[in-house]
Amino acid sequence: MAWRFIQDQVLGMQWLNALIGRALAAVGMDTQTRLGASVQFFVYDVLKITVLLCLLIFVISYVQSYFPPERSKKIMGRFHGLGANCMAALLGTVTPFCSCSSIPLFIGFTSAGLPLGVTFSFLISSPMVDLGSLVLLMSIFGAKVAAAYVLLGLVVAVAGGTLIEKLHMEQQVEAFIRNASAVDVDSPSLTQAERLLYAWDQMTSTFKKVFPYILFGVGIGALIHNWIPESWVESILGGRNPFGVVLATVVGIPMYADIFGTIPIAEALLAKGAQLGTVLSFMMGVTTLSLPSMVMLRKAVKPRLLALFAGICTVGIVLVGYVFNALQFLLI
């Protein structure tokens, strides 16, 4: 009972949804109509995600202040083989929230001489799996789904990085990165006040960047939730279409958003009858393989390695989607 209260009222903020419903009714809007329900969905999800987003970014950025690039490089340098890939994937969970902001760190780690497979495990993990996604997924899909998503995301990151390492693709990295001289700079020791200020600055700057995607994602979610017939979603992304996972992954790739913008869309699709693994594959495709991030990554690696990275991630995401679909009856 206590966990249900935390999931529904603390993380899910159902009290806020009820409060918004009463406020809309007080101004004469019927929330039982499509328009009224869409307005309630939009206001509730925007406020809920904004509150959770700001709180999570502040806390995670505070933790991240203890892991600047130089320290992260030293930590990963202590591990070898599969352990190094696992550590890189785990470090990715406390780093930037979208693929485009992860790529500069990936370039820095590669220039510093870390194994290529290790840096790719970081690059896959960072946008796909983070502490913020864990909490937000818990608020909507529940603890079991959130934990399984994070676990399988880490598996994709470790497996992808390990495969790239085994294929010895170092020559597929652009020469200016391979020939860069690594300079070890000791990280300054920050005071508690400086760490709090850093966390505040990260929260405000990240919020400004992602808030438009939140509005877009929640708007699309409200449209799906109240205007698109359930039969349409079920026929395209439900159990009757065995290729729904592949379709959702491919559709997600051209988009650009972070997980905070994709969760409302996934929530609405699931409510309309889409399968769990299908909507999670859509989220992974958007956050990991967006076209802007592929363009940025192309500056650092050659086409063959870029294609391999995209192929590994796509196959991993599709497999995760089918696993979630098969286990949906156990998770929700």
mmCIF file of C-alpha atoms in Angstrom:
data_model
loop_
_atom_site.group_PDB
_atom_site.id
_atom_site.type_symbol
_atom_site.label_atom_id
_atom_site.label_comp_id
_atom_site.label_asym_id
_atom_site.label_seq_id
_atom_site.Cartn_x
_atom_site.Cartn_y
_atom_site.Cartn_z
ATOM 1 C CA MET A 1 0.000 0.000 0.000
ATOM 2 C CA ALA A 2 2.799 2.406 0.841
ATOM 3 C CA TRP A 3 4.509 1.821 -2.499
ATOM 4 C CA ARG A 4 1.207 2.253 -4.349
ATOM 5 C CA PHE A 5 0.769 5.619 -2.625
ATOM 6 C CA ILE A 6 4.295 6.674 -3.650
ATOM 7 C CA GLN A 7 3.751 5.580 -7.255
ATOM 8 C CA ASP A 8 0.284 7.110 -7.647
ATOM 9 C CA GLN A 9 0.378 10.220 -5.484
ATOM 10 C CA VAL A 10 4.073 11.160 -5.187
ATOM 11 C CA LEU A 11 5.472 10.143 -8.581
ATOM 12 C CA GLY A 12 2.253 9.984 -10.586
ATOM 13 C CA MET A 13 0.773 13.076 -8.885
ATOM 14 C CA GLN A 14 -2.807 11.874 -9.344
ATOM 15 C CA TRP A 15 -3.855 14.469 -6.775
ATOM 16 C CA LEU A 16 -2.680 17.106 -9.263
ATOM 17 C CA ASN A 17 -4.801 15.566 -12.018
ATOM 18 C CA ALA A 18 -7.874 15.677 -9.792
ATOM 19 C CA LEU A 19 -7.106 19.274 -8.798
ATOM 20 C CA ILE A 20 -6.780 20.339 -12.440
ATOM 21 C CA GLY A 21 -10.057 18.586 -13.255
ATOM 22 C CA ARG A 22 -11.869 20.505 -10.508
ATOM 23 C CA ALA A 23 -10.266 23.789 -11.623
ATOM 24 C CA LEU A 24 -11.360 23.260 -15.235
ATOM 25 C CA ALA A 25 -14.878 22.357 -14.093
ATOM 26 C CA ALA A 26 -14.975 25.533 -12.002
ATOM 27 C CA VAL A 27 -14.392 27.658 -15.112
ATOM 28 C CA GLY A 28 -17.107 25.843 -17.027
ATOM 29 C CA MET A 29 -15.118 23.251 -19.026
ATOM 30 C CA ASP A 30 -16.535 19.734 -19.237
ATOM 31 C CA THR A 31 -13.598 17.347 -18.907
ATOM 32 C CA GLN A 32 -15.746 14.482 -20.174
ATOM 33 C CA THR A 33 -15.673 15.930 -23.687
ATOM 34 C CA ARG A 34 -12.750 15.351 -26.055
ATOM 35 C CA LEU A 35 -11.647 18.960 -25.863
ATOM 36 C CA GLY A 36 -11.937 19.138 -22.072
ATOM 37 C CA ALA A 37 -10.127 15.823 -21.608
ATOM 38 C CA SER A 38 -7.359 16.973 -23.948
ATOM 39 C CA VAL A 39 -6.885 20.208 -22.009
ATOM 40 C CA GLN A 40 -6.778 18.316 -18.707
ATOM 41 C CA PHE A 41 -4.281 15.782 -20.085
ATOM 42 C CA PHE A 42 -2.073 18.563 -21.472
ATOM 43 C CA VAL A 43 -2.015 20.740 -18.338
ATOM 44 C CA TYR A 44 -1.563 17.782 -15.989
ATOM 45 C CA ASP A 45 1.252 16.120 -17.930
ATOM 46 C CA VAL A 46 3.120 19.376 -18.576
ATOM 47 C CA LEU A 47 3.022 20.326 -14.886
ATOM 48 C CA LYS A 48 3.855 16.819 -13.660
ATOM 49 C CA ILE A 49 6.789 16.319 -16.022
ATOM 50 C CA THR A 50 8.084 19.842 -15.370
ATOM 51 C CA VAL A 51 8.120 19.341 -11.596
ATOM 52 C CA LEU A 52 9.765 15.921 -11.836
ATOM 53 C CA LEU A 53 12.173 17.154 -14.513
ATOM 54 C CA CYS A 54 13.455 20.101 -12.485
ATOM 55 C CA LEU A 55 13.800 18.059 -9.308
ATOM 56 C CA LEU A 56 15.545 15.173 -11.066
ATOM 57 C CA ILE A 57 17.937 17.343 -13.061
ATOM 58 C CA PHE A 58 18.936 19.241 -9.931
ATOM 59 C CA VAL A 59 19.645 16.047 -7.974
ATOM 60 C CA ILE A 60 21.375 14.261 -10.855
ATOM 61 C CA SER A 61 23.469 17.323 -11.712
ATOM 62 C CA TYR A 62 24.582 17.547 -8.108
ATOM 63 C CA VAL A 63 25.698 13.907 -8.306
ATOM 64 C CA GLN A 64 27.288 14.602 -11.690
ATOM 65 C CA SER A 65 29.406 17.371 -10.146
ATOM 66 C CA TYR A 66 31.435 14.581 -8.535
ATOM 67 C CA PHE A 67 32.060 12.985 -11.963
ATOM 68 C CA PRO A 68 33.553 15.572 -14.352
ATOM 69 C CA PRO A 69 35.055 14.207 -17.595
ATOM 70 C CA GLU A 70 38.576 13.907 -16.167
ATOM 71 C CA ARG A 71 37.433 11.888 -13.176
ATOM 72 C CA SER A 72 35.114 9.755 -15.308
ATOM 73 C CA LYS A 73 38.014 8.965 -17.629
ATOM 74 C CA LYS A 74 40.194 7.904 -14.696
ATOM 75 C CA ILE A 75 37.440 5.706 -13.295
ATOM 76 C CA MET A 76 36.839 3.948 -16.599
ATOM 77 C CA GLY A 77 40.577 3.570 -17.124
ATOM 78 C CA ARG A 78 40.812 1.337 -14.039
ATOM 79 C CA PHE A 79 38.619 -1.327 -15.641
ATOM 80 C CA HIS A 80 39.280 -3.643 -18.534
ATOM 81 C CA GLY A 81 37.277 -5.914 -20.801
ATOM 82 C CA LEU A 82 33.598 -6.413 -20.050
ATOM 83 C CA GLY A 83 33.959 -4.636 -16.702
ATOM 84 C CA ALA A 84 35.021 -1.451 -18.494
ATOM 85 C CA ASN A 85 31.958 -1.590 -20.746
ATOM 86 C CA CYS A 86 29.695 -2.086 -17.746
ATOM 87 C CA MET A 87 31.283 0.837 -15.911
ATOM 88 C CA ALA A 88 30.963 3.083 -18.979
ATOM 89 C CA ALA A 89 27.290 2.175 -19.353
ATOM 90 C CA LEU A 90 26.658 2.909 -15.671
ATOM 91 C CA LEU A 91 28.474 6.252 -15.902
ATOM 92 C CA GLY A 92 26.203 7.078 -18.815
ATOM 93 C CA THR A 93 23.253 7.063 -16.433
ATOM 94 C CA VAL A 94 24.520 10.179 -14.605
ATOM 95 C CA THR A 95 25.497 12.207 -17.665
ATOM 96 C CA PRO A 96 23.629 14.445 -20.165
ATOM 97 C CA PHE A 97 20.027 13.791 -21.068
ATOM 98 C CA CYS A 98 20.124 13.608 -24.859
ATOM 99 C CA SER A 99 22.363 12.047 -27.478
ATOM 100 C CA CYS A 100 23.604 15.351 -28.912
ATOM 101 C CA SER A 101 25.003 16.474 -25.552
ATOM 102 C CA SER A 102 26.582 13.057 -24.968
ATOM 103 C CA ILE A 103 28.590 13.086 -28.196
ATOM 104 C CA PRO A 104 31.112 15.766 -27.081
ATOM 105 C CA LEU A 105 31.911 13.641 -24.020
ATOM 106 C CA PHE A 106 32.247 10.578 -26.242
ATOM 107 C CA ILE A 107 34.740 12.486 -28.429
ATOM 108 C CA GLY A 108 36.679 13.579 -25.356
ATOM 109 C CA PHE A 109 36.874 10.047 -23.972
ATOM 110 C CA THR A 110 37.959 8.659 -27.354
ATOM 111 C CA SER A 111 40.628 11.353 -27.758
ATOM 112 C CA ALA A 112 41.913 10.495 -24.297
ATOM 113 C CA GLY A 113 42.710 6.988 -25.463
ATOM 114 C CA LEU A 114 39.935 4.987 -23.842
ATOM 115 C CA PRO A 115 39.020 1.812 -25.771
ATOM 116 C CA LEU A 116 36.535 2.469 -28.547
ATOM 117 C CA GLY A 117 34.066 -0.147 -27.335
ATOM 118 C CA VAL A 118 34.048 1.382 -23.875
ATOM 119 C CA THR A 119 33.283 4.848 -25.192
ATOM 120 C CA PHE A 120 30.465 3.470 -27.354
ATOM 121 C CA SER A 121 28.917 1.743 -24.338
ATOM 122 C CA PHE A 122 28.852 5.177 -22.739
ATOM 123 C CA LEU A 123 27.418 6.785 -25.879
ATOM 124 C CA ILE A 124 24.571 4.262 -26.112
ATOM 125 C CA SER A 125 23.731 4.354 -22.423
ATOM 126 C CA SER A 126 23.824 8.095 -21.813
ATOM 127 C CA PRO A 127 20.727 9.177 -23.760
ATOM 128 C CA MET A 128 18.849 5.877 -23.508
ATOM 129 C CA VAL A 129 19.123 5.196 -19.783
ATOM 130 C CA ASP A 130 19.431 7.743 -17.001
ATOM 131 C CA LEU A 131 18.212 8.172 -13.457
ATOM 132 C CA GLY A 132 15.616 10.653 -14.651
ATOM 133 C CA SER A 133 14.083 8.151 -17.046
ATOM 134 C CA LEU A 134 13.892 5.601 -14.226
ATOM 135 C CA VAL A 135 11.808 7.898 -12.025
ATOM 136 C CA LEU A 136 9.603 9.199 -14.848
ATOM 137 C CA LEU A 137 8.932 5.691 -16.125
ATOM 138 C CA MET A 138 8.022 4.646 -12.594
ATOM 139 C CA SER A 139 5.524 7.502 -12.379
ATOM 140 C CA ILE A 140 3.662 6.261 -15.470
ATOM 141 C CA PHE A 141 4.372 2.589 -16.094
ATOM 142 C CA GLY A 142 5.275 1.347 -12.618
ATOM 143 C CA ALA A 143 8.434 0.139 -10.933
ATOM 144 C CA LYS A 144 8.701 -3.204 -12.744
ATOM 145 C CA VAL A 145 8.550 -1.663 -16.194
ATOM 146 C CA ALA A 146 11.004 1.100 -15.248
ATOM 147 C CA ALA A 147 13.514 -1.348 -13.770
ATOM 148 C CA ALA A 148 13.243 -3.693 -16.750
ATOM 149 C CA TYR A 149 13.671 -0.795 -19.197
ATOM 150 C CA VAL A 150 16.828 0.438 -17.473
ATOM 151 C CA LEU A 151 18.268 -3.076 -17.159
ATOM 152 C CA LEU A 152 17.694 -3.968 -20.812
ATOM 153 C CA GLY A 153 18.956 -0.537 -21.910
ATOM 154 C CA LEU A 154 22.206 -1.199 -20.060
ATOM 155 C CA VAL A 155 22.413 -4.650 -21.675
ATOM 156 C CA VAL A 156 22.100 -3.048 -25.136
ATOM 157 C CA ALA A 157 24.823 -0.517 -24.245
ATOM 158 C CA VAL A 158 27.247 -3.135 -22.920
ATOM 159 C CA ALA A 159 26.592 -5.603 -25.753
ATOM 160 C CA GLY A 160 26.882 -2.908 -28.425
ATOM 161 C CA GLY A 161 30.138 -1.531 -27.058
ATOM 162 C CA THR A 162 31.589 -5.021 -26.627
ATOM 163 C CA LEU A 163 30.770 -5.966 -30.223
ATOM 164 C CA ILE A 164 32.336 -2.770 -31.576
ATOM 165 C CA GLU A 165 35.451 -3.501 -29.491
ATOM 166 C CA LYS A 166 35.718 -7.047 -30.873
ATOM 167 C CA LEU A 167 35.516 -5.789 -34.462
ATOM 168 C CA HIS A 168 38.548 -3.505 -33.982
ATOM 169 C CA MET A 169 37.092 -0.413 -35.644
ATOM 170 C CA GLU A 170 39.656 2.063 -34.329
ATOM 171 C CA GLN A 171 40.683 3.129 -37.850
ATOM 172 C CA GLN A 172 37.080 4.150 -38.473
ATOM 173 C CA VAL A 173 37.460 7.048 -36.048
ATOM 174 C CA GLU A 174 38.350 10.322 -37.742
ATOM 175 C CA ALA A 175 42.079 11.087 -37.664
ATOM 176 C CA PHE A 176 41.789 14.381 -35.769
ATOM 177 C CA ILE A 177 40.337 12.487 -32.813
ATOM 178 C CA ARG A 178 42.766 9.552 -32.934
ATOM 179 C CA ASN A 179 45.742 11.913 -33.137
ATOM 180 C CA ALA A 180 44.569 14.298 -30.447
ATOM 181 C CA SER A 181 46.892 14.510 -27.487
ATOM 182 C CA ALA A 182 45.165 13.836 -24.214
ATOM 183 C CA VAL A 183 45.790 16.380 -21.510
ATOM 184 C CA ASP A 184 45.051 15.334 -17.956
ATOM 185 C CA VAL A 185 43.648 18.238 -16.039
ATOM 186 C CA ASP A 186 42.881 17.735 -12.387
ATOM 187 C CA SER A 187 39.292 18.597 -11.582
ATOM 188 C CA PRO A 188 38.974 21.512 -9.171
ATOM 189 C CA SER A 189 37.623 20.707 -5.748
ATOM 190 C CA LEU A 190 34.183 22.279 -5.494
ATOM 191 C CA THR A 191 32.579 23.539 -2.323
ATOM 192 C CA GLN A 192 29.033 22.496 -1.440
ATOM 193 C CA ALA A 193 27.790 25.940 -2.440
ATOM 194 C CA GLU A 194 29.509 25.618 -5.833
ATOM 195 C CA ARG A 195 28.013 22.163 -6.367
ATOM 196 C CA LEU A 196 24.532 23.474 -5.573
ATOM 197 C CA LEU A 197 25.060 26.415 -7.926
ATOM 198 C CA TYR A 198 26.264 24.034 -10.640
ATOM 199 C CA ALA A 199 23.176 21.849 -10.130
ATOM 200 C CA TRP A 200 20.913 24.926 -10.332
ATOM 201 C CA ASP A 201 22.592 26.150 -13.522
ATOM 202 C CA GLN A 202 22.317 22.702 -15.102
ATOM 203 C CA MET A 203 18.665 22.475 -14.122
ATOM 204 C CA THR A 204 17.746 25.840 -15.634
ATOM 205 C CA SER A 205 19.768 25.392 -18.831
ATOM 206 C CA THR A 206 18.521 21.837 -19.422
ATOM 207 C CA PHE A 207 14.937 22.845 -18.706
ATOM 208 C CA LYS A 208 15.119 25.657 -21.259
ATOM 209 C CA LYS A 209 16.408 23.211 -23.870
ATOM 210 C CA VAL A 210 13.934 20.387 -23.271
ATOM 211 C CA PHE A 211 10.755 22.300 -22.369
ATOM 212 C CA PRO A 212 9.731 22.816 -26.029
ATOM 213 C CA TYR A 213 9.991 19.052 -26.531
ATOM 214 C CA ILE A 214 7.850 18.480 -23.446
ATOM 215 C CA LEU A 215 5.154 20.748 -24.873
ATOM 216 C CA PHE A 216 5.377 19.003 -28.242
ATOM 217 C CA GLY A 217 5.360 15.518 -26.746
ATOM 218 C CA VAL A 218 2.457 16.211 -24.382
ATOM 219 C CA GLY A 219 0.528 17.864 -27.213
ATOM 220 C CA ILE A 220 0.961 14.776 -29.396
ATOM 221 C CA GLY A 221 0.033 12.609 -26.418
ATOM 222 C CA ALA A 222 -3.171 14.583 -25.812
ATOM 223 C CA LEU A 223 -4.066 14.226 -29.496
ATOM 224 C CA ILE A 224 -3.512 10.457 -29.421
ATOM 225 C CA HIS A 225 -5.249 10.068 -26.067
ATOM 226 C CA ASN A 226 -8.505 11.786 -26.959
ATOM 227 C CA TRP A 227 -8.817 12.121 -30.737
ATOM 228 C CA ILE A 228 -7.262 9.093 -32.452
ATOM 229 C CA PRO A 229 -9.518 5.989 -32.472
ATOM 230 C CA GLU A 230 -8.284 3.123 -30.332
ATOM 231 C CA SER A 231 -8.810 0.685 -33.199
ATOM 232 C CA TRP A 232 -6.250 2.563 -35.317
ATOM 233 C CA VAL A 233 -3.532 2.317 -32.690
ATOM 234 C CA GLU A 234 -4.317 -1.328 -31.958
ATOM 235 C CA SER A 235 -4.183 -2.278 -35.638
ATOM 236 C CA ILE A 236 -0.826 -0.549 -36.210
ATOM 237 C CA LEU A 237 1.025 -0.948 -32.897
ATOM 238 C CA GLY A 238 -1.002 -3.629 -31.134
ATOM 239 C CA GLY A 239 -0.571 -7.380 -30.966
ATOM 240 C CA ARG A 240 -2.265 -7.895 -34.321
ATOM 241 C CA ASN A 241 0.708 -6.357 -36.134
ATOM 242 C CA PRO A 242 3.839 -8.502 -35.641
ATOM 243 C CA PHE A 243 5.955 -5.742 -37.204
ATOM 244 C CA GLY A 244 4.744 -3.027 -34.816
ATOM 245 C CA VAL A 245 8.070 -2.940 -32.946
ATOM 246 C CA VAL A 246 10.059 -2.460 -36.154
ATOM 247 C CA LEU A 247 7.661 0.237 -37.359
ATOM 248 C CA ALA A 248 7.797 2.132 -34.056
ATOM 249 C CA THR A 249 11.604 2.044 -34.025
ATOM 250 C CA VAL A 250 11.891 3.276 -37.612
ATOM 251 C CA VAL A 251 9.333 6.040 -37.036
ATOM 252 C CA GLY A 252 11.186 7.194 -33.916
ATOM 253 C CA ILE A 253 14.595 7.540 -35.551
ATOM 254 C CA PRO A 254 13.931 10.701 -37.659
ATOM 255 C CA MET A 255 12.537 12.516 -34.630
ATOM 256 C CA TYR A 256 14.599 14.455 -32.113
ATOM 257 C CA ALA A 257 13.610 14.707 -28.481
ATOM 258 C CA ASP A 258 14.747 13.433 -25.140
ATOM 259 C CA ILE A 259 13.001 10.947 -22.932
ATOM 260 C CA PHE A 260 11.010 13.688 -21.190
ATOM 261 C CA GLY A 261 9.301 14.527 -24.475
ATOM 262 C CA THR A 262 8.714 10.940 -25.600
ATOM 263 C CA ILE A 263 7.163 9.564 -22.389
ATOM 264 C CA PRO A 264 3.800 11.394 -22.829
ATOM 265 C CA ILE A 265 3.506 9.975 -26.357
ATOM 266 C CA ALA A 266 4.320 6.486 -25.083
ATOM 267 C CA GLU A 267 1.785 6.864 -22.263
ATOM 268 C CA ALA A 268 -0.982 7.820 -24.698
ATOM 269 C CA LEU A 269 -0.107 5.039 -27.164
ATOM 270 C CA LEU A 270 -0.149 2.423 -24.394
ATOM 271 C CA ALA A 271 -3.536 3.659 -23.160
ATOM 272 C CA LYS A 272 -4.897 3.287 -26.709
ATOM 273 C CA GLY A 273 -3.867 -0.349 -27.027
ATOM 274 C CA ALA A 274 -0.273 -0.278 -28.286
ATOM 275 C CA GLN A 275 1.944 -2.992 -26.863
ATOM 276 C CA LEU A 276 4.402 -2.079 -24.130
ATOM 277 C CA GLY A 277 7.526 -3.181 -25.990
ATOM 278 C CA THR A 278 6.414 -1.312 -29.085
ATOM 279 C CA VAL A 279 6.101 2.050 -27.319
ATOM 280 C CA LEU A 280 9.386 1.528 -25.441
ATOM 281 C CA SER A 281 11.151 0.771 -28.736
ATOM 282 C CA PHE A 282 9.763 4.038 -30.068
ATOM 283 C CA MET A 283 11.207 5.874 -27.055
ATOM 284 C CA MET A 284 14.614 4.219 -27.456
ATOM 285 C CA GLY A 285 14.706 4.985 -31.180
ATOM 286 C CA VAL A 286 13.981 8.667 -30.593
ATOM 287 C CA THR A 287 16.474 9.150 -27.768
ATOM 288 C CA THR A 288 19.356 7.079 -29.168
ATOM 289 C CA LEU A 289 19.247 7.299 -32.963
ATOM 290 C CA SER A 290 17.845 10.718 -33.817
ATOM 291 C CA LEU A 291 19.060 12.244 -37.085
ATOM 292 C CA PRO A 292 20.710 15.306 -35.435
ATOM 293 C CA SER A 293 22.801 13.044 -33.228
ATOM 294 C CA MET A 294 23.802 10.906 -36.224
ATOM 295 C CA VAL A 295 24.926 14.053 -38.067
ATOM 296 C CA MET A 296 27.032 15.120 -35.077
ATOM 297 C CA LEU A 297 28.512 11.654 -34.641
ATOM 298 C CA ARG A 298 29.456 11.548 -38.328
ATOM 299 C CA LYS A 299 31.930 14.387 -37.608
ATOM 300 C CA ALA A 300 33.797 12.024 -35.284
ATOM 301 C CA VAL A 301 33.548 8.626 -36.984
ATOM 302 C CA LYS A 302 33.610 7.341 -40.545
ATOM 303 C CA PRO A 303 30.485 6.058 -42.329
ATOM 304 C CA ARG A 304 31.272 2.380 -41.762
ATOM 305 C CA LEU A 305 31.471 2.765 -37.984
ATOM 306 C CA LEU A 306 28.448 5.063 -37.952
ATOM 307 C CA ALA A 307 26.420 2.461 -39.853
ATOM 308 C CA LEU A 308 27.599 -0.274 -37.485
ATOM 309 C CA PHE A 309 26.620 1.800 -34.446
ATOM 310 C CA ALA A 310 23.169 2.530 -35.892
ATOM 311 C CA GLY A 311 22.691 -1.105 -36.885
ATOM 312 C CA ILE A 312 23.665 -2.473 -33.474
ATOM 313 C CA CYS A 313 21.395 -0.018 -31.678
ATOM 314 C CA THR A 314 18.484 -0.697 -34.028
ATOM 315 C CA VAL A 315 18.754 -4.472 -33.640
ATOM 316 C CA GLY A 316 19.110 -4.143 -29.859
ATOM 317 C CA ILE A 317 16.114 -1.807 -29.597
ATOM 318 C CA VAL A 318 13.937 -4.089 -31.732
ATOM 319 C CA LEU A 319 14.915 -7.141 -29.658
ATOM 320 C CA VAL A 320 14.147 -5.278 -26.433
ATOM 321 C CA GLY A 321 10.756 -4.324 -27.857
ATOM 322 C CA TYR A 322 9.825 -7.923 -28.631
ATOM 323 C CA VAL A 323 11.029 -9.055 -25.192
ATOM 324 C CA PHE A 324 8.829 -6.466 -23.500
ATOM 325 C CA ASN A 325 5.858 -7.454 -25.659
ATOM 326 C CA ALA A 326 6.322 -11.102 -24.703
ATOM 327 C CA LEU A 327 6.578 -10.234 -20.995
ATOM 328 C CA GLN A 328 3.915 -7.509 -20.920
ATOM 329 C CA PHE A 329 1.493 -9.711 -18.998
ATOM 330 C CA LEU A 330 4.049 -9.953 -16.175
ATOM 331 C CA LEU A 331 4.864 -6.243 -16.039
ATOM 332 C CA ILE A 332 1.535 -4.420 -16.236
#
